[in-house]
PDB file of C-alpha atoms in Angstrom:
ATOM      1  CA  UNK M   1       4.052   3.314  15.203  1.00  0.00           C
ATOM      2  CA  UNK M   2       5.847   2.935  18.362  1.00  0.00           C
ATOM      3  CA  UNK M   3       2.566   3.515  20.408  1.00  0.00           C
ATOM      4  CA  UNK M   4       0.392   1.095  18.051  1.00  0.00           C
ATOM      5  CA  UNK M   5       3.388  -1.713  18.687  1.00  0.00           C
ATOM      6  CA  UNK M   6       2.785  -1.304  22.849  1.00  0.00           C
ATOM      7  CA  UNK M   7      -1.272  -2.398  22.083  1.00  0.00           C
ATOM      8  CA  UNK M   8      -2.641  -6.233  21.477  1.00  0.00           C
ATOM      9  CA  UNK M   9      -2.484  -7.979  18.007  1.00  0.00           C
ATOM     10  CA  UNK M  10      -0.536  -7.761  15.031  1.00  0.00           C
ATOM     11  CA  UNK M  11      -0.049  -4.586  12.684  1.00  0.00           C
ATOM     12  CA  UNK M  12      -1.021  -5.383   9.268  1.00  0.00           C
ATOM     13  CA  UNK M  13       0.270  -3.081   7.146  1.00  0.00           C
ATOM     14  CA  UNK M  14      -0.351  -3.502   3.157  1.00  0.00           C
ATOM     15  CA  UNK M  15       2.659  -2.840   0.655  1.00  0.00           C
ATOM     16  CA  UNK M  16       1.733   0.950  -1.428  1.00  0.00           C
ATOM     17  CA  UNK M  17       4.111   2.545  -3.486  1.00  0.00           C
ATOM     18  CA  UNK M  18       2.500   5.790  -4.459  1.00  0.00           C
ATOM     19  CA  UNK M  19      -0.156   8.673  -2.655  1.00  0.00           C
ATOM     20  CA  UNK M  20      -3.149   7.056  -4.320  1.00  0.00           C
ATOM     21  CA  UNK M  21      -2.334   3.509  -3.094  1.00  0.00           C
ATOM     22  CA  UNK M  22      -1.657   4.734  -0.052  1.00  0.00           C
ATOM     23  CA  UNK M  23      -4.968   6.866   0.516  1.00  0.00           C
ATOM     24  CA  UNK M  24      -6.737   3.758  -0.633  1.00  0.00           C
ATOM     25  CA  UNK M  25      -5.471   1.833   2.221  1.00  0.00           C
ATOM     26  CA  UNK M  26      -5.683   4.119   5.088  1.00  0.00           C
ATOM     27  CA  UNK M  27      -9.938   4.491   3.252  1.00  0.00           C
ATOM     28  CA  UNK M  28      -9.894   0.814   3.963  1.00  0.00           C
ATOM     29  CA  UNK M  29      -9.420   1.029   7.611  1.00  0.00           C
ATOM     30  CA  UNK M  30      -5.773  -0.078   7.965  1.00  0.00           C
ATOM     31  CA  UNK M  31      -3.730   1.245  10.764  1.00  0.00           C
ATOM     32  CA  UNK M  32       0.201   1.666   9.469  1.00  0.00           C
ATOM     33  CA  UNK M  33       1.664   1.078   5.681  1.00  0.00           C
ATOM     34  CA  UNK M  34       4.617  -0.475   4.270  1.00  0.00           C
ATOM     35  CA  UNK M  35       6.719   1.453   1.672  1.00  0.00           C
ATOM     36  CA  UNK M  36       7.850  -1.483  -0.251  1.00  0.00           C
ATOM     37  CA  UNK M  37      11.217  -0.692  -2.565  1.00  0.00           C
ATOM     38  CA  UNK M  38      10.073  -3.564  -5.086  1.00  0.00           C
ATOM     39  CA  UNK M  39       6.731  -2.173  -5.320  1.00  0.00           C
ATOM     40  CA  UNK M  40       8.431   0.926  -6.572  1.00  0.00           C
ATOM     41  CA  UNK M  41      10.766  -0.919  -8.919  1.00  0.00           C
ATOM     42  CA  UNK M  42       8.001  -2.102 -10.296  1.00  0.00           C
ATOM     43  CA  UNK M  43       5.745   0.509 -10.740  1.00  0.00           C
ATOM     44  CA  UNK M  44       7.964   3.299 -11.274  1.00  0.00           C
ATOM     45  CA  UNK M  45      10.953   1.560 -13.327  1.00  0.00           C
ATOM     46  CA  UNK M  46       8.692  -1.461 -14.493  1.00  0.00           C
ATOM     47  CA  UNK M  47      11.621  -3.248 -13.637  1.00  0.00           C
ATOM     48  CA  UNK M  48      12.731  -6.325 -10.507  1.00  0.00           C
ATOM     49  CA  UNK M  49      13.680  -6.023  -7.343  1.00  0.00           C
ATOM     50  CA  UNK M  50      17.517  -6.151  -7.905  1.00  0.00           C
ATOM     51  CA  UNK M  51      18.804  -2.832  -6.441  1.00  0.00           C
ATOM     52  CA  UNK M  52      17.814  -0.506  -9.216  1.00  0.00           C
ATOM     53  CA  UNK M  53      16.316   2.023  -7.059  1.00  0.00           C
ATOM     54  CA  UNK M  54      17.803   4.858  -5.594  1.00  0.00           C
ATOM     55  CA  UNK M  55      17.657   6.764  -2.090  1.00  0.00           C
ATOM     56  CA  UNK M  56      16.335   9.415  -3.785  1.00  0.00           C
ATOM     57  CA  UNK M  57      13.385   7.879  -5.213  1.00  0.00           C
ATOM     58  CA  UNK M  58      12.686   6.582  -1.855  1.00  0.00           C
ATOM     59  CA  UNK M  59      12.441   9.671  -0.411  1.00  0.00           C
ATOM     60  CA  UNK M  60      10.786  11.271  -2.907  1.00  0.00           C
ATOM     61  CA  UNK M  61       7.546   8.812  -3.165  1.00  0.00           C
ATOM     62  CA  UNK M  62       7.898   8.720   0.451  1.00  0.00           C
ATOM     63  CA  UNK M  63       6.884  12.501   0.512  1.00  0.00           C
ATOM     64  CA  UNK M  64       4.104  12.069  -1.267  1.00  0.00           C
ATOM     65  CA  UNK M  65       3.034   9.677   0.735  1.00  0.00           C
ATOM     66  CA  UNK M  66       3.345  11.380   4.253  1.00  0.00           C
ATOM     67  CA  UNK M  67       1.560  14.452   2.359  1.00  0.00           C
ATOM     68  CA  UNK M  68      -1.165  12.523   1.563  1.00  0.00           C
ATOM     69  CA  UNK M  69      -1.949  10.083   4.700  1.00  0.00           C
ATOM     70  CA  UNK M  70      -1.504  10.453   8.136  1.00  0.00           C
ATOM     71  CA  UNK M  71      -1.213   6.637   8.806  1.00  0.00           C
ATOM     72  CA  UNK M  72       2.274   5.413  10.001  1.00  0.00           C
ATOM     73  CA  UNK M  73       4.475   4.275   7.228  1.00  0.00           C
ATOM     74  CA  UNK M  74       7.193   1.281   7.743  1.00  0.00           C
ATOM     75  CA  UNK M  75       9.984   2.121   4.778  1.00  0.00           C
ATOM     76  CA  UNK M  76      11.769  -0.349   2.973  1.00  0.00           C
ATOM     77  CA  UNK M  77      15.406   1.244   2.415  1.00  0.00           C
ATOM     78  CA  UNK M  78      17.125  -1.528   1.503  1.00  0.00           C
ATOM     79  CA  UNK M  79      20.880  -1.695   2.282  1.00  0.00           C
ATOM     80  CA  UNK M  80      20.855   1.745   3.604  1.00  0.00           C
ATOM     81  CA  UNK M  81      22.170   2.659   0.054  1.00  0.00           C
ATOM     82  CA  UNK M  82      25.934   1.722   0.623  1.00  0.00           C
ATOM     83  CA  UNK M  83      27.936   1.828   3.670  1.00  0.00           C
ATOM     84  CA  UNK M  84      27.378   2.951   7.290  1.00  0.00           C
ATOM     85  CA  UNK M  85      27.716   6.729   6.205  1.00  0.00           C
ATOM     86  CA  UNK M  86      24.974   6.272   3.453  1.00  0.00           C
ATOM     87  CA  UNK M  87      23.317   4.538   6.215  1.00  0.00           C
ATOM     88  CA  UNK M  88      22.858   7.934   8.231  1.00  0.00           C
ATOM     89  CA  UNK M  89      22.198   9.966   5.352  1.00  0.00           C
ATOM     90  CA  UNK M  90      19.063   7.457   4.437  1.00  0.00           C
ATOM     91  CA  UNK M  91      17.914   7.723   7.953  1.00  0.00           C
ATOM     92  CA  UNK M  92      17.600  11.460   8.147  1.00  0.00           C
ATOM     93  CA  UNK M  93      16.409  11.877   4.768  1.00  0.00           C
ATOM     94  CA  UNK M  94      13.684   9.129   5.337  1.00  0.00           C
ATOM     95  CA  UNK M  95      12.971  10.524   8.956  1.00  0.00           C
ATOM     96  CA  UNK M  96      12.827  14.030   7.678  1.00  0.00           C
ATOM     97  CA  UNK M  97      10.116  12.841   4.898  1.00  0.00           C
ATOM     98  CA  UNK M  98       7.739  10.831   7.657  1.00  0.00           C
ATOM     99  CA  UNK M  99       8.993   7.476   7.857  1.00  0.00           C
ATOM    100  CA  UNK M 100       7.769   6.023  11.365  1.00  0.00           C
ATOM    101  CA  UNK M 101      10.015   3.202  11.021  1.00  0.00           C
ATOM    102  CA  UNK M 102      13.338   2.505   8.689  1.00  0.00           C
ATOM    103  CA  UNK M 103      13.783  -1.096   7.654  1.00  0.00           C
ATOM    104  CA  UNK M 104      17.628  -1.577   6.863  1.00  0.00           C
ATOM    105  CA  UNK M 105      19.160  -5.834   5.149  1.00  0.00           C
ATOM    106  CA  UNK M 106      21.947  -7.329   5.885  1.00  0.00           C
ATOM    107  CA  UNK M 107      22.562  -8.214   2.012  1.00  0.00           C
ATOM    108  CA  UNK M 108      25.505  -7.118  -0.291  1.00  0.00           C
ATOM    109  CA  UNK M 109      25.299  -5.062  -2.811  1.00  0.00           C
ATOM    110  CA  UNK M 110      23.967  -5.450  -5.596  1.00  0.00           C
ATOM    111  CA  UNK M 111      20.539  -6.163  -3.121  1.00  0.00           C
ATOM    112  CA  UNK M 112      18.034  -8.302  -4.805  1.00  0.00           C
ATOM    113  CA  UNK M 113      14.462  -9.303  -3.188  1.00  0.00           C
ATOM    114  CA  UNK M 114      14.400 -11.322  -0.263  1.00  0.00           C
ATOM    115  CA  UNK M 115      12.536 -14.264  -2.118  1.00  0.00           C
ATOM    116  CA  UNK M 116      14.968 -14.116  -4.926  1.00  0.00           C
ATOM    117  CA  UNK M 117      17.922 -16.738  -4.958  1.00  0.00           C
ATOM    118  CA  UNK M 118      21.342 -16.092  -5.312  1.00  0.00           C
ATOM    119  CA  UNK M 119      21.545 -13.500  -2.349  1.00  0.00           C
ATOM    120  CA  UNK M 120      24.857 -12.066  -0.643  1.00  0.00           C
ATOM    121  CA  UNK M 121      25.257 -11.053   2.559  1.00  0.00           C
ATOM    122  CA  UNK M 122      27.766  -8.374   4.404  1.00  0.00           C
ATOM    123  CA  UNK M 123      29.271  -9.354   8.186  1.00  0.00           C
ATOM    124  CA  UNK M 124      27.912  -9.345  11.028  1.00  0.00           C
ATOM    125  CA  UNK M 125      29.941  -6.945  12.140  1.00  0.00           C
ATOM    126  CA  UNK M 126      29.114  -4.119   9.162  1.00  0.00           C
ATOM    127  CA  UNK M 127      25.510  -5.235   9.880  1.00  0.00           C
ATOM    128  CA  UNK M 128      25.879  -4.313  13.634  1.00  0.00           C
ATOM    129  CA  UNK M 129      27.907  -1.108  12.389  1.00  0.00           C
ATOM    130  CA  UNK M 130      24.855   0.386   9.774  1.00  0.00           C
ATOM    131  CA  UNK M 131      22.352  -0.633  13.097  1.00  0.00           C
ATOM    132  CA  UNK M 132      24.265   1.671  15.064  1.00  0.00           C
ATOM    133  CA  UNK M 133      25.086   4.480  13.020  1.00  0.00           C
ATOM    134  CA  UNK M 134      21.047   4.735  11.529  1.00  0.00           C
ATOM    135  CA  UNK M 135      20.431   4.600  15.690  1.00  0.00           C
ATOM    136  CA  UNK M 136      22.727   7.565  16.096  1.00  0.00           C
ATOM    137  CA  UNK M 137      21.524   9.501  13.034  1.00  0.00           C
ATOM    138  CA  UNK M 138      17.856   9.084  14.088  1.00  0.00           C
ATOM    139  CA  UNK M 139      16.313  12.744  15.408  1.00  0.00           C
ATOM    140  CA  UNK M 140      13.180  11.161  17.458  1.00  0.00           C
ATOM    141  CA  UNK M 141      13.733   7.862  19.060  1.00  0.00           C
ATOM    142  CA  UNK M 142       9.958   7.559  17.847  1.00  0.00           C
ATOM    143  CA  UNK M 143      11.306   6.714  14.364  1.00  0.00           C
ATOM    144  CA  UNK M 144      12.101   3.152  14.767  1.00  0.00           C
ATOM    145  CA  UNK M 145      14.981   1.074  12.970  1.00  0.00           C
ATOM    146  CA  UNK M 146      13.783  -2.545  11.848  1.00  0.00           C
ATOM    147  CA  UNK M 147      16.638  -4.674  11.273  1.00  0.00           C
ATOM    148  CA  UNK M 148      16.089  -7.599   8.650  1.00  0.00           C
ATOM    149  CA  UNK M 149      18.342 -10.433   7.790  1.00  0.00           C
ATOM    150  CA  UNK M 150      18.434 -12.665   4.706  1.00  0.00           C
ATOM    151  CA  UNK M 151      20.546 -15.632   6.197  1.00  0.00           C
ATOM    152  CA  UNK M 152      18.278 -17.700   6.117  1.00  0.00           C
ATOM    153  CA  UNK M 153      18.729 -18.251   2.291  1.00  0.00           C
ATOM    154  CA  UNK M 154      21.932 -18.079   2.280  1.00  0.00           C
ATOM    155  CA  UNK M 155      23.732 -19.615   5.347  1.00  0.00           C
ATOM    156  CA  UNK M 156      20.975 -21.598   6.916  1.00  0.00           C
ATOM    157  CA  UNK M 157      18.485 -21.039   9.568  1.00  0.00           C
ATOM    158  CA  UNK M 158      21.017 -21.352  12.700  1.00  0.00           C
ATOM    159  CA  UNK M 159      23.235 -18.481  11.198  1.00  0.00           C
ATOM    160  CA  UNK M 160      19.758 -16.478  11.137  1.00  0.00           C
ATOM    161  CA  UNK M 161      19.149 -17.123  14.378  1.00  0.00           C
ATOM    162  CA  UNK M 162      22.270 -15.849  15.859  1.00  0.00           C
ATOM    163  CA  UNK M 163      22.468 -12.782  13.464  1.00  0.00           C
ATOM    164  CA  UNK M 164      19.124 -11.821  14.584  1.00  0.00           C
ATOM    165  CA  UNK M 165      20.554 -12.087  17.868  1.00  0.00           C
ATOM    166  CA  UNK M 166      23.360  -9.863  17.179  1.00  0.00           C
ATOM    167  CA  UNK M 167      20.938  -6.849  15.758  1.00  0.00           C
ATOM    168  CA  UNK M 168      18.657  -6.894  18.610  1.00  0.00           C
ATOM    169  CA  UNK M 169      21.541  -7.018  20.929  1.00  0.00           C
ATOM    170  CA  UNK M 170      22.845  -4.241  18.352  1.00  0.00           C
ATOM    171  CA  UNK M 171      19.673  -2.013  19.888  1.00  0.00           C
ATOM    172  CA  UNK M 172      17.528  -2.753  17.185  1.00  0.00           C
ATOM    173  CA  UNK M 173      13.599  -1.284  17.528  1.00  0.00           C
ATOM    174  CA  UNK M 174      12.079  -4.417  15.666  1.00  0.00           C
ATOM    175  CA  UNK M 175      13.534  -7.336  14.020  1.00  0.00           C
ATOM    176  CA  UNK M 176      12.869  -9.226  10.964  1.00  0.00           C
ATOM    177  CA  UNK M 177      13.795 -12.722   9.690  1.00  0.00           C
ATOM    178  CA  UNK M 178      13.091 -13.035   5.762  1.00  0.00           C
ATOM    179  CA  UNK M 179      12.264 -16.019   3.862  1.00  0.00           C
ATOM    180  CA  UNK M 180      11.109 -18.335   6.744  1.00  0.00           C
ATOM    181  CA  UNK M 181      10.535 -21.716   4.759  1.00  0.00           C
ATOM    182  CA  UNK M 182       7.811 -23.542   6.812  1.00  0.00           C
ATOM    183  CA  UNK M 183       5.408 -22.937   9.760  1.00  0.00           C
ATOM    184  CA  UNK M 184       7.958 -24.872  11.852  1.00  0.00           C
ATOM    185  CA  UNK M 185      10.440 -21.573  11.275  1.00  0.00           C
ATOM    186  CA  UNK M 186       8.005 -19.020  11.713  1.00  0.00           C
ATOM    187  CA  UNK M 187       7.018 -20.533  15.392  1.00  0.00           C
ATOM    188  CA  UNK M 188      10.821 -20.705  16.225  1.00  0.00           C
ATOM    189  CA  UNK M 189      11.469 -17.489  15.023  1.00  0.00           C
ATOM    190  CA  UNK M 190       8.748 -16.493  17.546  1.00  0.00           C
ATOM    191  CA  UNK M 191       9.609 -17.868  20.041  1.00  0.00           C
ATOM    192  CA  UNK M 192      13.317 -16.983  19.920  1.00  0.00           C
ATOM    193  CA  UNK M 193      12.528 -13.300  19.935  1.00  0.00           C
ATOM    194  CA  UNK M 194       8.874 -12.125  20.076  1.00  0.00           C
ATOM    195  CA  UNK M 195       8.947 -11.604  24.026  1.00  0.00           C
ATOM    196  CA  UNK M 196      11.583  -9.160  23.334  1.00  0.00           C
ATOM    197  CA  UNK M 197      11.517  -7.401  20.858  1.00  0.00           C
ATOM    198  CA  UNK M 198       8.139  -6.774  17.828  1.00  0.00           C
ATOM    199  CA  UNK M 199       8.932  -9.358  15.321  1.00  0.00           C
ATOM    200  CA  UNK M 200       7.578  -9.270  11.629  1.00  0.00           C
ATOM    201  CA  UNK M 201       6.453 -11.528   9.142  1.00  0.00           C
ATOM    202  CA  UNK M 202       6.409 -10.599   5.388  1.00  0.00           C
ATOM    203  CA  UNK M 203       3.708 -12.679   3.577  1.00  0.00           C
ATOM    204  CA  UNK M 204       4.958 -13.032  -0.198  1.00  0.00           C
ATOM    205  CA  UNK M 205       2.267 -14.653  -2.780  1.00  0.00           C
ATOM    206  CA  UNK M 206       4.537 -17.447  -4.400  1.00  0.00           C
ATOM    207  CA  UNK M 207       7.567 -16.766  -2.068  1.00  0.00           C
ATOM    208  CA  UNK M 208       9.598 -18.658  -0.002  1.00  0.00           C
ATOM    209  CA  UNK M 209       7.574 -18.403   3.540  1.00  0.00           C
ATOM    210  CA  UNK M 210       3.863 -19.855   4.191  1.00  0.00           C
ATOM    211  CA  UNK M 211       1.147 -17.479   3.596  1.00  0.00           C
ATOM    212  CA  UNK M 212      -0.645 -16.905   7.510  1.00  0.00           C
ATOM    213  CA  UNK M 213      -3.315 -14.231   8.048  1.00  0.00           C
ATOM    214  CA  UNK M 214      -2.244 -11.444  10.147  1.00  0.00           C
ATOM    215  CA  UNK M 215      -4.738 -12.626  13.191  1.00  0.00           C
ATOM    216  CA  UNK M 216      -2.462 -16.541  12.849  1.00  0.00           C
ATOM    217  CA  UNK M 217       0.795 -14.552  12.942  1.00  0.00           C
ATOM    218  CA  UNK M 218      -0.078 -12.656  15.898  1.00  0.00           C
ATOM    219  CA  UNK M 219      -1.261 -15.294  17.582  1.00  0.00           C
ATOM    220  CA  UNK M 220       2.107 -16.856  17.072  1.00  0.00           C
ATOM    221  CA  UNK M 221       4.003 -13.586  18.975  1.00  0.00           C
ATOM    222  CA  UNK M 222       4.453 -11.253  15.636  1.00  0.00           C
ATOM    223  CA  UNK M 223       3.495  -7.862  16.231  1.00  0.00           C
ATOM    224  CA  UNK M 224       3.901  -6.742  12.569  1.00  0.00           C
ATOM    225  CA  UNK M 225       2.873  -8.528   9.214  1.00  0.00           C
ATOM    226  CA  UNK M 226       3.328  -6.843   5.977  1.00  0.00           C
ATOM    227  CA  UNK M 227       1.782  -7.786   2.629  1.00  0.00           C
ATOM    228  CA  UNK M 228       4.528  -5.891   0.429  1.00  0.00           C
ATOM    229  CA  UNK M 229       4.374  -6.987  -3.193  1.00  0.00           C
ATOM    230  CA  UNK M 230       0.392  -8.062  -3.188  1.00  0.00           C
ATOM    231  CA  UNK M 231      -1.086  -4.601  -4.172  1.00  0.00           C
ATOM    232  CA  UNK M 232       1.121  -4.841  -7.046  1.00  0.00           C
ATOM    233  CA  UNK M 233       0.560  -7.810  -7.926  1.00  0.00           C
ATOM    234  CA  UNK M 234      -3.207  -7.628  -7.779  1.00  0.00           C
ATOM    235  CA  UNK M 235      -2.872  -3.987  -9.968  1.00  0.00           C
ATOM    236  CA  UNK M 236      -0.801  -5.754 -12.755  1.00  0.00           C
ATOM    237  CA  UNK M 237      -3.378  -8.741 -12.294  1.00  0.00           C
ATOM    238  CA  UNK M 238      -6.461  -6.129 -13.280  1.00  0.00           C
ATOM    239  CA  UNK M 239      -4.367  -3.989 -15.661  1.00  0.00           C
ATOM    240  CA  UNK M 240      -3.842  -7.427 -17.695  1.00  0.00           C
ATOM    241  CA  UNK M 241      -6.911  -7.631 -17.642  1.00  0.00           C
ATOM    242  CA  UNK M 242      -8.608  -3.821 -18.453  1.00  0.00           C
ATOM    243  CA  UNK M 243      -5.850  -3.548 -21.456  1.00  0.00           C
ATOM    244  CA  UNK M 244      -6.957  -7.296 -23.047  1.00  0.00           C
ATOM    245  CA  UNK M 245     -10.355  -5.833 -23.029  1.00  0.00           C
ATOM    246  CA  UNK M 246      -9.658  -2.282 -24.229  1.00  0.00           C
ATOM    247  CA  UNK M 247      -7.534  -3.961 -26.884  1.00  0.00           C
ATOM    248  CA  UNK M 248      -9.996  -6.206 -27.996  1.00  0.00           C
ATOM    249  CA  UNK M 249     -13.138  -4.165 -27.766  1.00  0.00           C
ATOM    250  CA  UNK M 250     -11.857  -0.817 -28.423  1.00  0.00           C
ATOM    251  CA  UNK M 251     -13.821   0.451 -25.658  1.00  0.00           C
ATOM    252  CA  UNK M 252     -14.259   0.372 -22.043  1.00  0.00           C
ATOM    253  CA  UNK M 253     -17.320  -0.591 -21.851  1.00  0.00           C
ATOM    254  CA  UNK M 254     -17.558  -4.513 -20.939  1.00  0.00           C
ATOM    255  CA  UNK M 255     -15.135  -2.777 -18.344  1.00  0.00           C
ATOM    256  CA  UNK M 256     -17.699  -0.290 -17.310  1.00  0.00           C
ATOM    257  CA  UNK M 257     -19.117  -2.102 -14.215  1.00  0.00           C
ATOM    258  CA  UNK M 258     -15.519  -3.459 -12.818  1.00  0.00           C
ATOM    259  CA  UNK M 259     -14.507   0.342 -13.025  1.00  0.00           C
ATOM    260  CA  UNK M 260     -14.526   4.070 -11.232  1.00  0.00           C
ATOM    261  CA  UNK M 261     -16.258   6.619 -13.448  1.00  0.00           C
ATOM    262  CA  UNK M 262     -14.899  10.476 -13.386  1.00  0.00           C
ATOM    263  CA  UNK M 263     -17.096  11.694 -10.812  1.00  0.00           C
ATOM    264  CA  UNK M 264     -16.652   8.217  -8.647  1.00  0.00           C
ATOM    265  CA  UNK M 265     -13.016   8.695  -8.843  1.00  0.00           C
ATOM    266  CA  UNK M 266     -13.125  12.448  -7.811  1.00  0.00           C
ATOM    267  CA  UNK M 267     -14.882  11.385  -4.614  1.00  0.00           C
ATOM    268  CA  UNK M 268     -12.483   9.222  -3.828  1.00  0.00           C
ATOM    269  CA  UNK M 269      -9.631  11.460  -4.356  1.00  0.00           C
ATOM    270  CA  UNK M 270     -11.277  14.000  -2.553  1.00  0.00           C
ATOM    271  CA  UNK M 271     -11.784  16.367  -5.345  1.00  0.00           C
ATOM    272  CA  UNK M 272     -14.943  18.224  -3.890  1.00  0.00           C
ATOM    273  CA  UNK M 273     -13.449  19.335  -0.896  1.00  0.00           C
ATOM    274  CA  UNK M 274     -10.467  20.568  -2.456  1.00  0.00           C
ATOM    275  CA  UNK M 275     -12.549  22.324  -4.951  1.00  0.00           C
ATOM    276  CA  UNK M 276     -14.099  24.003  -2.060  1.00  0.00           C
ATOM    277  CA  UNK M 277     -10.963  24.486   0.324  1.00  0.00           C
ATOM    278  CA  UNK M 278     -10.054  26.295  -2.714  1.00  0.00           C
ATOM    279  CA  UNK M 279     -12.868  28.658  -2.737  1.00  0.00           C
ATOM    280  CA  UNK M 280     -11.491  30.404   0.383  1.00  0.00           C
ATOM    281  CA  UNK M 281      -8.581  31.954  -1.392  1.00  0.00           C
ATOM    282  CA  UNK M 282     -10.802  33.554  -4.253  1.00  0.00           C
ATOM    283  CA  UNK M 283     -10.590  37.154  -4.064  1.00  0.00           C
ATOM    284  CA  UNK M 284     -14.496  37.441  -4.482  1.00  0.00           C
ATOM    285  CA  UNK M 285     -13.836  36.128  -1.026  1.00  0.00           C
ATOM    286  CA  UNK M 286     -11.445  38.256   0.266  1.00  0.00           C
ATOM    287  CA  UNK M 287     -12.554  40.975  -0.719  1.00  0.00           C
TER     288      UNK M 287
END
């Protein structure tokens, strides 16, 4: 991640929440993920983004994640999990299971997502503190801490502005300003920071902040741009769908054409080659 941010143009990383979403993306040619916690609230609680998950279910997906992909994975860890302490202990555990870069919010707990009203936020201070203390728990300085704020929302965009100054001044790796209302924001939020520090932009279908393509945003000074909650939202789009139709029908097959059969899935899963890694450790062939 940290080498990727030093070359020209954005880093679009889609949201995944799971080893087969994730090994779909990197198949598709993208360079770095984003662990999104409300993609796993959703998928693995079928529940919102309101700080329901846990530390430990971060880490745990996050595992089989970095088992499954090599690309560089940008994890959403929320609060840190409580206060500057928890803040370490996330930041080890998370380093220690692959994450390339550790995205810690200024928000109060209970967290809730970042396009959701009615958001509370800690100090400035306690912020600063939790930047600090994930900085000193960090092993590699090649696992980066992204600080985010969610002022914006909640005490207007100048108080953004100078708490974003605070984290980078903090010793942030990357910053990033949620819930940018207009186009007008996102270019000032550029232009504040983007010549000092890689700045992202978190494109939310029906949220609070202007959907840009990655190639606009980078043009604008952001080096990262993250799609979190749209491979969700495109899966429970399609599952609508597939279960209307299996409902209806009793079969799968007006669903036959819009689908992966066994042996198509297998490939893509890389069944095959395991099957045949496998054969190695047969005794026939060590015998």
């Amino acid at each position: 991640m940290k080498q990727r941010l030093q070359q020209p143009g954005a880093l679009l990383c889609p949201g995944v929440y799971d080893g087969l979403s994730a090994l779909l993306a990197e198949q598709a040619g993208f360079e770095g993920l984003y662990l999104s916690g409300a993609s796993i609230a959703y998928t693995a609680l079928g529940r919102s983004d309101v700080g329901l998950t846990t530390y430990s279910e971060v880490v745990d997906v996050l595992r089989r994640i970095t088992d499954r992909v090599a690309l560089p994975v940008i994890v959403d860890a929320d609060t840190g999990f409580g206060n500057a302490i928890n803040v370490q202990r996330t930041v080890r555990g998370l380093e220690q299971a692959g994450a390339a870069m550790i995205q810690l919010e200024d928000q109060d707990f209970p967290k809730r997502c970042g396009h959701l009203n009615g958001k509370r936020l800690v100090s400035t201070a306690e912020m600063v503190g939790k930047i600090k203390a994930a900085l000193d728990a960090r092993r590699s300085e090649d696992t980066l801490i992204l600080a985010r704020t969610d002022a914006v929302a909640v005490d207007g965009w100048e108080a953004a502005l100078e708490r974003a100054e605070a984290y980078v001044q903090a010793g942030a790796d990357a910053l990033f300003i949620e819930a940018l209302r207009s186009d007008a924001q996102l270019s000032q939020a550029a232009q504040a920071f983007a010549a000092r520090i890689p700045l992202l932009a978190n494109m939310v279908e029906g949220g609070q902040t202007p959907i840009m393509s990655a190639d606009a945003l980078g043009d604008l000074g952001f080096r990262l741009v993250i799609f979190p909650g749209g491979t969700v939202r495109a899966l429970a789009h399609g599952m609508q769908a597939y279960f209307a139709s299996l409902h209806q029908h009793q079969s799968t097959k007006p669903w036959r054409e819009k689908m992966l059969d066994f042996d198509q899935l297998n490939e893509v899963i890389g069944t095959p080659e395991l099957l045949a890694h496998a054969q190695r450790y047969d005794a026939k062939n060590l015998e």
